[in-house]
XYZ file of C-alpha atoms in Angstrom:
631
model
C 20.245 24.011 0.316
C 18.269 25.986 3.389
C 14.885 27.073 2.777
C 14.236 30.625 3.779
C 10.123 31.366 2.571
C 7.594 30.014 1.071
C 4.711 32.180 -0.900
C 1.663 29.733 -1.566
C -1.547 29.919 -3.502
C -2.102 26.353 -3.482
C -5.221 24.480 -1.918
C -6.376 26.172 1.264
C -3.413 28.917 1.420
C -4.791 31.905 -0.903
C -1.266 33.880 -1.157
C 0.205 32.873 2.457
C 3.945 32.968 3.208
C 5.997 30.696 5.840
C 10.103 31.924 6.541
C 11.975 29.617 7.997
C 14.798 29.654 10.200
C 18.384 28.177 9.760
C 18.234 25.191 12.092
C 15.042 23.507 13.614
C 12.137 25.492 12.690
C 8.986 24.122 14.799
C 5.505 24.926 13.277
C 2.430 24.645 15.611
C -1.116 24.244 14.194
C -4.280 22.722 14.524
C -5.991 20.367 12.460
C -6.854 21.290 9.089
C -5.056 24.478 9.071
C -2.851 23.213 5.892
C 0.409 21.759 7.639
C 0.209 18.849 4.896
C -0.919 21.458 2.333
C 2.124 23.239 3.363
C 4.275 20.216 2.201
C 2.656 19.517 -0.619
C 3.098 23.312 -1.886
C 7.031 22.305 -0.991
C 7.174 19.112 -2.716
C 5.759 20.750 -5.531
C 7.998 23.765 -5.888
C 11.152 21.716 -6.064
C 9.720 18.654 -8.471
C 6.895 20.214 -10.283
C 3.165 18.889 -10.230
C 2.267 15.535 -12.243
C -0.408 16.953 -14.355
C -1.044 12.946 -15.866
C -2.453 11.803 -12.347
C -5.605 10.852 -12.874
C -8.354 10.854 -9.738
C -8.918 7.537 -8.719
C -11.781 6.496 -6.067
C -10.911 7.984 -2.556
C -7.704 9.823 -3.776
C -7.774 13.008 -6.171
C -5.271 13.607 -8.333
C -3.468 16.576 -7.092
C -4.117 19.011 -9.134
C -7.821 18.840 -7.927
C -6.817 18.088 -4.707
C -4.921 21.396 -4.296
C -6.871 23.380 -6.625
C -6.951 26.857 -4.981
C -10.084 27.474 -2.844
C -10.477 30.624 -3.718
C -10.639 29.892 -7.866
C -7.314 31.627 -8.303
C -4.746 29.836 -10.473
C -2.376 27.771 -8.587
C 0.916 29.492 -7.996
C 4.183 29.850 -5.344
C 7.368 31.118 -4.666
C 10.402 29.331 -2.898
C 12.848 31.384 -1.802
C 16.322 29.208 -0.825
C 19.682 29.469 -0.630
C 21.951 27.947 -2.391
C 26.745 27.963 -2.059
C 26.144 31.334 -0.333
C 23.598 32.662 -3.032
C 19.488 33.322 -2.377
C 17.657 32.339 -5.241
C 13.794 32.346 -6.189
C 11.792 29.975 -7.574
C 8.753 30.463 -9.214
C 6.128 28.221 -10.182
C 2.721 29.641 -11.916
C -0.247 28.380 -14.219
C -0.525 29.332 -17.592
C -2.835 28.090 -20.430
C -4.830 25.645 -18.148
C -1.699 23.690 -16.738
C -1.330 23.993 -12.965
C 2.402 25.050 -12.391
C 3.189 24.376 -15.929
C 5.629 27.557 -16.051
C 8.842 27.670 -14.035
C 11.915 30.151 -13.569
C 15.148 30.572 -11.213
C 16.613 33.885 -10.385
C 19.386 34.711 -8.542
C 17.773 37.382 -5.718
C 20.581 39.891 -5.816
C 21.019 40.359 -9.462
C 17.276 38.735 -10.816
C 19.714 36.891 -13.438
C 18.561 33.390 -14.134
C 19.914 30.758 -12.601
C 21.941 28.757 -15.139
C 20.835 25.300 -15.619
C 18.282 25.208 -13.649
C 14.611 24.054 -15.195
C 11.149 23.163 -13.887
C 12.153 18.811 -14.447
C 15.836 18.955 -12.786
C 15.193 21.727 -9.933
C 14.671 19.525 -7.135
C 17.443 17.016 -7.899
C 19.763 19.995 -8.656
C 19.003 21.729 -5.398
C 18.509 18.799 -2.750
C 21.187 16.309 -4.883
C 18.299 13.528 -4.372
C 15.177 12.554 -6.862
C 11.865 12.603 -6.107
C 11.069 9.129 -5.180
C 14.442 9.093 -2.664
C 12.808 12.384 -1.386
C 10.193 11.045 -0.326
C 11.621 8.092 1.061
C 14.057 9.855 3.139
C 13.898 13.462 4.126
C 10.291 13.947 4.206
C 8.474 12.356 6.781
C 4.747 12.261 7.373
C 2.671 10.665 9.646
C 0.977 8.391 7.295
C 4.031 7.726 5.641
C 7.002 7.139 8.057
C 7.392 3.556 6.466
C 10.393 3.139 4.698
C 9.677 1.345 0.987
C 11.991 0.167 -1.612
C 12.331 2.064 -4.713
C 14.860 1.620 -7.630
C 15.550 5.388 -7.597
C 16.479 4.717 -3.618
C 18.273 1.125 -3.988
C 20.536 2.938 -7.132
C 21.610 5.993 -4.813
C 22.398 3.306 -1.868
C 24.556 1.858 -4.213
C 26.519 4.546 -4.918
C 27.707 4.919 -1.473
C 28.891 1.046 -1.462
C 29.937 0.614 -4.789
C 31.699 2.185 -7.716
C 29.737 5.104 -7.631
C 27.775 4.080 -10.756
C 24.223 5.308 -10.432
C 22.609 4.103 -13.651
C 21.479 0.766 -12.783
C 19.846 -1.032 -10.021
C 19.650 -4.658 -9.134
C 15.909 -4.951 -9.418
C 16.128 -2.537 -12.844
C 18.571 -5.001 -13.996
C 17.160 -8.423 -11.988
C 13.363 -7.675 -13.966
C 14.746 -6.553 -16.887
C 16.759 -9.993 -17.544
C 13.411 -11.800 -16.649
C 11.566 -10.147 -19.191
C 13.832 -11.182 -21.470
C 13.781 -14.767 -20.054
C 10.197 -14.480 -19.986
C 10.043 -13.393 -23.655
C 11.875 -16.528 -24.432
C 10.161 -19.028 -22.278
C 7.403 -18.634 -19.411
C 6.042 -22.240 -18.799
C 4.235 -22.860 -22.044
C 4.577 -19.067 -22.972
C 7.116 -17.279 -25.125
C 9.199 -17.473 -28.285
C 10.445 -20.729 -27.661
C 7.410 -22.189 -27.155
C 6.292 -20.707 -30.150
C 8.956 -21.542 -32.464
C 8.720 -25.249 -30.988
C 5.330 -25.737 -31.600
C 5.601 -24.028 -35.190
C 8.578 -26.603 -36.200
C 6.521 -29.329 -35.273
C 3.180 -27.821 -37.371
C 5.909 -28.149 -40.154
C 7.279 -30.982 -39.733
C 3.566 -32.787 -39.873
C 2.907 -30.971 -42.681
C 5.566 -32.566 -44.886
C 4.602 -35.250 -43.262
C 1.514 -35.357 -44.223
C 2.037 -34.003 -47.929
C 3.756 -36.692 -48.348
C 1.548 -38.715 -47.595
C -1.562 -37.049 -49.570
C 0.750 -37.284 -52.577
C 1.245 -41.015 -52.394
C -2.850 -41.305 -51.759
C -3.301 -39.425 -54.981
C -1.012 -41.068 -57.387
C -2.584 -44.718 -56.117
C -6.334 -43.142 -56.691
C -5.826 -41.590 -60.404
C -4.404 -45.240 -61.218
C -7.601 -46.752 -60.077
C -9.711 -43.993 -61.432
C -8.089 -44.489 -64.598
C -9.319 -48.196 -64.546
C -12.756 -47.714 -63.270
C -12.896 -45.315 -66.360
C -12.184 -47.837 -68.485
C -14.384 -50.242 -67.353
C -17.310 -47.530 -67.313
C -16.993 -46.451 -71.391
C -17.418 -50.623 -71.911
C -20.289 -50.689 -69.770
C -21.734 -47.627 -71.658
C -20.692 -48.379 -75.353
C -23.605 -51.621 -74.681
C -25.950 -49.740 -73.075
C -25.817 -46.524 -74.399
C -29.770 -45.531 -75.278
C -31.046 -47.298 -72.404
C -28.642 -45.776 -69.950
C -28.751 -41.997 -71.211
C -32.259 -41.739 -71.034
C -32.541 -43.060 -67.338
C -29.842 -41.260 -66.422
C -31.036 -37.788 -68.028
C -34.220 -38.299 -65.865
C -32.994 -40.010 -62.593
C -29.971 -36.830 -63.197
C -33.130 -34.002 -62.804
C -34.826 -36.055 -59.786
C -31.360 -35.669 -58.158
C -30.421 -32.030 -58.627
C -33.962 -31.312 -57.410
C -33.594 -33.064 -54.573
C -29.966 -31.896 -53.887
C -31.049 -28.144 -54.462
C -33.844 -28.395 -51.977
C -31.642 -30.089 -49.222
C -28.933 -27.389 -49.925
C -31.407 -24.636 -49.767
C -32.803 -26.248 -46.115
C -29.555 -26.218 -45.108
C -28.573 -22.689 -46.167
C -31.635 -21.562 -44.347
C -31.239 -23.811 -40.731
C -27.184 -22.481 -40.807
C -28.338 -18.770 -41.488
C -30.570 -19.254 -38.827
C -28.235 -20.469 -36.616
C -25.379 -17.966 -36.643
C -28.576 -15.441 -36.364
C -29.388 -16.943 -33.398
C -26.107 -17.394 -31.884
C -25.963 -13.774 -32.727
C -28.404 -12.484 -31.217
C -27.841 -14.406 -28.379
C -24.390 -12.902 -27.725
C -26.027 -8.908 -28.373
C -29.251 -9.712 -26.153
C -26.926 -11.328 -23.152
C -25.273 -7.684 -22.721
C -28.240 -5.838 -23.268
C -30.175 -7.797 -20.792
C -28.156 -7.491 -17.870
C -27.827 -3.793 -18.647
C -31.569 -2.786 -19.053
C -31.928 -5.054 -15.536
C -29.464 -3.166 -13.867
C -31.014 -0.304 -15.091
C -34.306 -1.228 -13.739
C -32.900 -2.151 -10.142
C -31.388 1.800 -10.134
C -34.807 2.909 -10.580
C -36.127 0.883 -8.261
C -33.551 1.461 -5.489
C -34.329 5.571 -6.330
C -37.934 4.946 -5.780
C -37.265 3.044 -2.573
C -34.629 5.954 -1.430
C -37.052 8.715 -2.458
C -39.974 7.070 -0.333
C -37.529 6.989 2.931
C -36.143 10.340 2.579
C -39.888 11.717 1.988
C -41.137 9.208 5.665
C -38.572 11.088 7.285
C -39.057 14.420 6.106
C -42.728 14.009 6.845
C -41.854 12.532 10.711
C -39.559 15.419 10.927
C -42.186 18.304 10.274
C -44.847 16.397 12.366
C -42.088 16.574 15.701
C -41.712 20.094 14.825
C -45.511 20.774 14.685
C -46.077 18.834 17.923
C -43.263 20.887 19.465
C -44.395 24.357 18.286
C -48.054 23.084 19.684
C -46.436 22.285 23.270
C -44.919 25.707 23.164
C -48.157 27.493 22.439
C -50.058 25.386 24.605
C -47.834 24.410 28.107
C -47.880 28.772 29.023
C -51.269 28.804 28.278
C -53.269 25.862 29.294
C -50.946 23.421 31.565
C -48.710 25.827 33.164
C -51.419 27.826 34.609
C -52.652 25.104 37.200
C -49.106 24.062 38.666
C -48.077 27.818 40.162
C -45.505 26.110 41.202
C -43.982 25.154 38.728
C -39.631 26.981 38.282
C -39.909 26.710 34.476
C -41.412 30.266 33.412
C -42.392 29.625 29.818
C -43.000 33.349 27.064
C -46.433 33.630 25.876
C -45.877 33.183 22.135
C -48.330 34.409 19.810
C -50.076 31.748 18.009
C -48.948 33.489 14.402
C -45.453 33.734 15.467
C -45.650 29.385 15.806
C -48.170 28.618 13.321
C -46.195 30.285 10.242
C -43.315 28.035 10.203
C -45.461 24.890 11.128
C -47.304 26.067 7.727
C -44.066 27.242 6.001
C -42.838 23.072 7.340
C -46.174 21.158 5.680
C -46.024 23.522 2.901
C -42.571 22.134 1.738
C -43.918 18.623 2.697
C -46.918 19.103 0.112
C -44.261 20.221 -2.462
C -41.961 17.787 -1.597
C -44.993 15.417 -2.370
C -45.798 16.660 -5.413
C -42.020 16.949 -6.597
C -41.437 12.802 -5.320
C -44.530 12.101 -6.540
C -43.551 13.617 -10.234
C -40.009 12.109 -10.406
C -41.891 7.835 -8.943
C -44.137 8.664 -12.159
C -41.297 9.468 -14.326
C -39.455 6.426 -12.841
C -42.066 3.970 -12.936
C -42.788 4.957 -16.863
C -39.103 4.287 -17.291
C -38.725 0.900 -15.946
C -42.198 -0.137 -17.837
C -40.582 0.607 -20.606
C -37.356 -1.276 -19.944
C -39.103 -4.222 -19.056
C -41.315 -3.999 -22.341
C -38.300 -3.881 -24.081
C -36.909 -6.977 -22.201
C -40.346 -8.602 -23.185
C -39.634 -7.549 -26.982
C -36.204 -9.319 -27.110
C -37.536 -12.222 -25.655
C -40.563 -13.020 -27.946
C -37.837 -11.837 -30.619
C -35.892 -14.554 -29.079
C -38.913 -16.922 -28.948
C -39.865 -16.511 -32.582
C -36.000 -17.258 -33.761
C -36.697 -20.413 -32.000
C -39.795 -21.257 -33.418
C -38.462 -20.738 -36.746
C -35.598 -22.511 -36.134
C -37.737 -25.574 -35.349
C -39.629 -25.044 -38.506
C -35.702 -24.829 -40.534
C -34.979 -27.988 -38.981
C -38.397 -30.023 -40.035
C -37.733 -28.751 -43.163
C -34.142 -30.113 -43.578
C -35.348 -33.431 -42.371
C -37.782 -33.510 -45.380
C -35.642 -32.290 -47.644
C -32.762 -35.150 -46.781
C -34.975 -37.999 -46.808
C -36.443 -37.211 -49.667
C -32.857 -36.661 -51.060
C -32.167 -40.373 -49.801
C -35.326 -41.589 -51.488
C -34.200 -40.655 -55.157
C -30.401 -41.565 -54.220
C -31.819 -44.926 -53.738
C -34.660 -45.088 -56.390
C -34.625 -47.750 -58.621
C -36.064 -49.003 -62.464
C -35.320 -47.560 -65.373
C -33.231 -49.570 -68.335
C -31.649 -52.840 -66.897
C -27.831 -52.658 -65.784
C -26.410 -55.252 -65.005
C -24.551 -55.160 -60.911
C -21.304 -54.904 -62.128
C -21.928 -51.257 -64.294
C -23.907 -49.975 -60.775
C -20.800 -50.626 -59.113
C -18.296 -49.851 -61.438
C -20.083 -46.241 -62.214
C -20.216 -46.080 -57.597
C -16.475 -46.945 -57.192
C -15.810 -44.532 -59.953
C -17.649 -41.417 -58.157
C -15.691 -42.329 -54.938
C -12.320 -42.333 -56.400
C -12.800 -39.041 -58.102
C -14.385 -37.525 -55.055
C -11.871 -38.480 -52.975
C -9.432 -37.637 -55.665
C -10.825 -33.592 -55.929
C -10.984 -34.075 -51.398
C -6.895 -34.563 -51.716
C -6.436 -32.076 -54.781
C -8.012 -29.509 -52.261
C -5.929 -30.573 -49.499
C -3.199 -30.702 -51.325
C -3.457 -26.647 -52.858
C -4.128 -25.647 -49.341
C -0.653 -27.199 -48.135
C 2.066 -24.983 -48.524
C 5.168 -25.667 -51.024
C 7.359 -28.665 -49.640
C 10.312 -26.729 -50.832
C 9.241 -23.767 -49.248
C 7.787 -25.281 -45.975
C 11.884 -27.175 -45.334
C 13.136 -23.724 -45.911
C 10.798 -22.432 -43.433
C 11.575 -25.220 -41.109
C 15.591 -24.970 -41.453
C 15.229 -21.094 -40.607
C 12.856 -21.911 -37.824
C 14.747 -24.446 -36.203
C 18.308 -22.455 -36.591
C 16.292 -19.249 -34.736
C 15.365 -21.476 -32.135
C 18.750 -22.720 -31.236
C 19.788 -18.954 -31.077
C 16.770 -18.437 -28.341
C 17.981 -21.296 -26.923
C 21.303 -20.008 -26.413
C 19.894 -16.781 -25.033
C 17.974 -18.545 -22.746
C 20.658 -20.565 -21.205
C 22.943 -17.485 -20.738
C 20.584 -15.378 -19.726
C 19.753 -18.013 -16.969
C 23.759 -17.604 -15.797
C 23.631 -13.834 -16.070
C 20.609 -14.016 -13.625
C 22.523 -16.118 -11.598
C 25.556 -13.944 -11.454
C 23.688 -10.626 -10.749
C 21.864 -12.317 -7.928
C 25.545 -13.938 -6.281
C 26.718 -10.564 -6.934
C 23.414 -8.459 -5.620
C 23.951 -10.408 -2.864
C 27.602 -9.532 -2.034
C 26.422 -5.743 -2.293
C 23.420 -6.378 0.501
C 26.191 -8.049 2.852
C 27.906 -4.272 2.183
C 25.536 -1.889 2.656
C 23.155 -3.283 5.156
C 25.290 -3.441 8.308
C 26.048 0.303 7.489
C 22.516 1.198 7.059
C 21.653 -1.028 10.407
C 24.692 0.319 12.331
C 22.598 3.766 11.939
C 18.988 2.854 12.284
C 20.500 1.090 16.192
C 22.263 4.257 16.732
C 19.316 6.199 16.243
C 16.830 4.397 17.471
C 18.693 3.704 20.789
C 18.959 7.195 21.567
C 15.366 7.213 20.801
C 14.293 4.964 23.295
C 16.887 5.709 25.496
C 18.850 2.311 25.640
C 15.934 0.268 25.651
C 16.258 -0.978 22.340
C 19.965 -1.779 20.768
C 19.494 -3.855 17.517
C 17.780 -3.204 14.346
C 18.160 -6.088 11.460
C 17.164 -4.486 7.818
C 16.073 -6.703 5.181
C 16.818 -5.999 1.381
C 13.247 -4.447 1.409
C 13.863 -2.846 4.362
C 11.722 -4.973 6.619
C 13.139 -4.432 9.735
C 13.660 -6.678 13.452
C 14.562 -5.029 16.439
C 16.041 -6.488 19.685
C 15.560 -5.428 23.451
C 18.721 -5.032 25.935
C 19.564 -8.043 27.147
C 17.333 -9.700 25.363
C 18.339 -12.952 22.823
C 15.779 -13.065 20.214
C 14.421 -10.037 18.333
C 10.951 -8.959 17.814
C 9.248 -8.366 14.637
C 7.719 -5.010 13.424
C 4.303 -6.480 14.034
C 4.771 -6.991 18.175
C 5.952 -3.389 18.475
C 3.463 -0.396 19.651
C 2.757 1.868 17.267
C 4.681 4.391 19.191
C 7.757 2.380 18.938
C 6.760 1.616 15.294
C 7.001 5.143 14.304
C 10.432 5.832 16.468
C 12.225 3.166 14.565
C 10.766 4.170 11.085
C 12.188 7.527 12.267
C 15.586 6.204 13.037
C 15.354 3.787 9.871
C 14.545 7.272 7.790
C 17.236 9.241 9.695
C 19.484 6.201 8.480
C 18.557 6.130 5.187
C 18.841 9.873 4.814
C 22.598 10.119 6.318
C 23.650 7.287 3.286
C 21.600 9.042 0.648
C 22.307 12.718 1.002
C 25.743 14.354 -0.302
C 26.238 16.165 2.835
C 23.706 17.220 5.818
C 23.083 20.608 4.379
C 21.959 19.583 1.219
C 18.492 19.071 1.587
C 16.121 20.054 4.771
C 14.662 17.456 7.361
C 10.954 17.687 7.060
C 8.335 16.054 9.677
C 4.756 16.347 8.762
C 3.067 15.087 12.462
C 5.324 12.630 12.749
C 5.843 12.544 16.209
C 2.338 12.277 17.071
C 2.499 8.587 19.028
C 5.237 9.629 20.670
C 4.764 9.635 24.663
C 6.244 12.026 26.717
C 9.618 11.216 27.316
C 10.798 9.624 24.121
C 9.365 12.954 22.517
C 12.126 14.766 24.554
C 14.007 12.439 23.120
C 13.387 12.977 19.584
C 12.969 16.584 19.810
C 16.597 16.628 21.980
C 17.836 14.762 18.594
C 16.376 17.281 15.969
C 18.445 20.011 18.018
C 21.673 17.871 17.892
C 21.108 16.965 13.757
C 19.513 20.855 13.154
C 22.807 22.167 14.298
C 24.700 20.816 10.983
C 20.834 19.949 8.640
C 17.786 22.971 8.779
C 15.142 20.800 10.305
C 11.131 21.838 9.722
C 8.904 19.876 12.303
C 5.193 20.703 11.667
C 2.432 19.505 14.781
C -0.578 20.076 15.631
C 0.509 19.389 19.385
C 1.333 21.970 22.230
C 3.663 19.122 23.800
C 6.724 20.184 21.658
C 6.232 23.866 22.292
C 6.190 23.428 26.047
C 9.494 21.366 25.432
C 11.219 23.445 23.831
C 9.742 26.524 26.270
C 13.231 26.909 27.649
C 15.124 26.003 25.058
C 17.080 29.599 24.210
C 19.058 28.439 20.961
C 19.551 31.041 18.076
C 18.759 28.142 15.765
C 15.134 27.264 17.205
C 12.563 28.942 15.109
C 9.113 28.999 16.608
C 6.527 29.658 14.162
C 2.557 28.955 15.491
C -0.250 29.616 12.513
C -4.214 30.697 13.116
C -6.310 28.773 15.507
C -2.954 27.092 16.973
């Protein structure tokens, strides 16, 4: 594909066009004239506009950030050609979404180009997707850095495998972990899970077991204690009833009043805890409130001091004016400086028009502190409401809690009351042992009901344990697949990084004319470089940024000769990317874009003269000199 014009309304460009030519086309101009807008506008037109970007602090989205100036809707044309055929694309907004609407026409016949759609334009036309795009053939300044991508490790592949595009090593490497992850992460995962929930199971039978031999023992000695009891009461039947009918109504008062106390403290409590939870947020929100209004107070009364300063320099100077000709000038005739005579209205209407503004600039700050001050009295009167709120919770709390103490000891005191008929020890302790078995007997009983079903809980624990070893399983072959794609990952790095390497040196020597002639590359494309004659290579870090930027040019020149299907596919495009180059390993570069624009159309945007002087003599068909307002 060779770009041949581009028709923009798109940021700062209200309906501008740019033709290009069919090898290097250099565009000069200055800062802020829309070079980057320019390849955004391109970027756009062959992969569409991601309308779900959201702004995020520092960094629009772009379809704010290229919102037309103008108001106009945001719409282009890219005119290209394509096996020998011009075609025109069209991008436009309709119904509110910025480049939503897209169509292909051949130029010659306006017949649509078949298969060709606003999603798969870009890949269709340049053979590469969006994130290899960008990682390749389109360079900008602040982006000359070469990053790994799964969309550019799967096309590397292709050139050193199979040809199989559809799956990466990282795609596939954090794929398997998530599903060795979803097994077992440390204490995390199914495994876990299902571990810990065979061993709730296995206590539980456990311990139904046990409850069930508990019970059977206590309903034996209930039974007996039972016995004993109707002997005890068949001798002392008259005697006994009528104590225990009155000592019975002493005790349910006493029990209702402690269980009442204790309703009350408990309801108390969880009010308390609460309210303690909802007045914790609040607080901090109706004091952060009250710092904003104090910190606009505080910024109103600086802006107003230097306002005020600022009229009173102005008043001094419009005085000097009117008085220097006047009054001082007069006794040093000698004086070069010839000051006008200016009329005293002339300099005391915008000295009044200037303290004018400051009185209603007074009035206004003074209108908006009153405002403010009434709003963070009335915060703070509302902090001073929730905490006497907070303070009479606690006070009847305190009051709850003397209350339960009453109630239980006088609970205690007609537990433990005595007189009545004579029993004799043994019925007192035969009627005590008696309430204690059946207590604890209806304590199991309830324990018991809230177990599940033995039958049903070993069911649950054979199906349990028999997923488990299945996850197991998973989980050990899994580990060996991860193994196995790592042995055999690395096998494919030991193929395609000498090629990509063998490049980048290539490149980057003739870039620095000799100087440097070995570049190591990393999986993640972290890069070393080594001098001539030199032993041990350098890191990234120890390089100028100059050099920097001409090996992240060779490194993207490298990555875009593996990459693309064949030079012509898909333009070169610099965005200021030569900027910290020095003189002579400019001519270098720019000597290089003529060699690779006589086989690849190459578009070099700068806001530098340097190149144009350059290439001043250069008399090549295929140099393109293009130079934009204000260059």
């Amino acid at each position: 594909m060779k770009l041949r014009k581009l028709t923009a309304t798109f940021g700062c460009l209200e309906g501008e066009s740019l033709e290009f030519g069919p090898g290097l086309t250099l565009i000069g101009a200055p800062n802020g004239s829309g070079k980057s807008t320019w390849c955004a506008f391109l970027r756009t037109m062959l992969y569409g506009l991601d309308t779900r970007q959201r702004d995020r602090k520092g960094a629009p989205a772009d379809k704010n950030r290229y919102r037309p100036w103008s108001g106009a809707p945001m719409e282009g044309l890219l005119e290209c050609e394509q096996d020998g055929r011009v075609l025109e694309l069209r991008r436009t907004s309709v119904g509110g979404v910025p480049m939503g609407e897209f169509s292909a026409v051949y130029q010659d016949t306006g017949l649509p180009v078949p298969g060709l759609t606003g999603e798969n334009a870009g890949e269709v036309l340049t053979g590469l997707t969006a994130e290899v795009f960008d990682r390749s053939v389109f360079l900008r300044q602040s982006g000359l850095a070469v990053t790994q991508s799964q969309a550019l490790e799967k096309r590397i592949n292709d050139l050193v495998s199979s040809g199989e595009e559809d799956v990466s090593f990282s795609e596939a490497h954090d794929r398997l972990k998530t599903w060795l992850h979803r097994r077992r992460y440390h204490k995390s995962g199914r495994i876990p899970v299902l571990e810990a929930e065979a061993e709730q199971l296995r206590q539980g039978a456990a311990r139904t077991a046990g409850l069930r031999q508990q019970l059977s023992q206590l309903q034996d000695r209930a039974a007996e204690l039972r016995r004993q009891r109707d002997r005890w009461d068949q001798q002392l039947s008259q005697e006994t009833d009528k104590f225990q009918t009155m000592s019975q109504q002493r005790f349910a008062q006493a029990a209702a009043e402690l269980d009442a106390a204790q309703l009350h403290l408990q309801t108390l409590l969880a009010r308390q805890r609460a309210q303690a939870v909802q007045a914790e947020g609040d607080a901090q929100e109706i004091q952060e409130e009250v710092q904003d209004l104090h910190r606009a107070l505080a910024s109103r009364r600086r802006l107003m001091t230097g306002f005020v300063t600022l009229v009173v320099l102005l008043t001094l100077v419009l005085g000097a004016l009117y008085v220097l000709p006047r009054f001082v000038l007069p006794h040093f005739p000698g004086f070069p400086l010839d000051l006008p005579l200016l009329p005293l209205l002339v300099l005391a209407a915008p000295a009044g028009v200037l303290w004018v503004l400051v009185g209603v600039l007074a009035l206004v700050r003074r209108a908006c502190d009153r405002r403010d001050r009434r709003e963070a009295a009335s915060l703070q009167a509302l902090l001073e409401t929730q905490a006497q709120a907070d303070t009479d919770l606690a006070r009847d709390l305190r009051e709850a809690q003397i209350r339960r103490d009453h109630a239980q000891k006088y609970f205690e005191a007609v537990s433990q009351q005595g007189g009545g008929p004579y029993l004799p020890p043994e019925a007192e302790v035969c009627r005590t042992s008696l309430h204690q078995a059946e207590r604890e007997i209806a304590q199991l009983e309830g324990q018991l009901r809230a177990l599940e079903d033995p039958v049903l809980a070993d069911a649950q624990l054979d199906q349990v344990e028999e997923e488990l070893a299945q996850l197991q399983g998973d989980y050990d072959a899994l580990t060996i697949a991860m193994e196995a794609l790592q042995e055999a990952e690395d096998q494919l790095h030991a193929r395609f990084s000498p090629r990509l390497s063998q490049r980048t040196e290539d490149y980057f020597a003739r870039l620095t004319e000799g100087e440097y002639t070995r570049v190591s590359l990393d999986r993640d494309f972290s890069v070393t470089v080594g001098q001539e004659g030199s032993l041990a290579d350098r890191p990234l870090a120890l390089l100028s940024q100059g050099t920097r930027d001409q090996l992240y040019l060779a490194l993207r020149l490298g990555v875009a000769d593996l990459v693309l299907p064949d030079p012509g596919a898909c333009p070169l495009i610099l965005d200021d990317a030569l900027l910290a180059f020095d003189d002579d390993r400019l001519a270098m570069a720019l000597h290089l874009l003529m060699v690779l624009a006589e086989d690849q159309q190459v578009i070099l945007f700068t806001c530098q003269h340097r190149e144009f002087f350059m290439l001043e003599e250069e008399e090549d068909h295929d140099l393109t000199r293009i130079t934009l307002p204000g260059f």
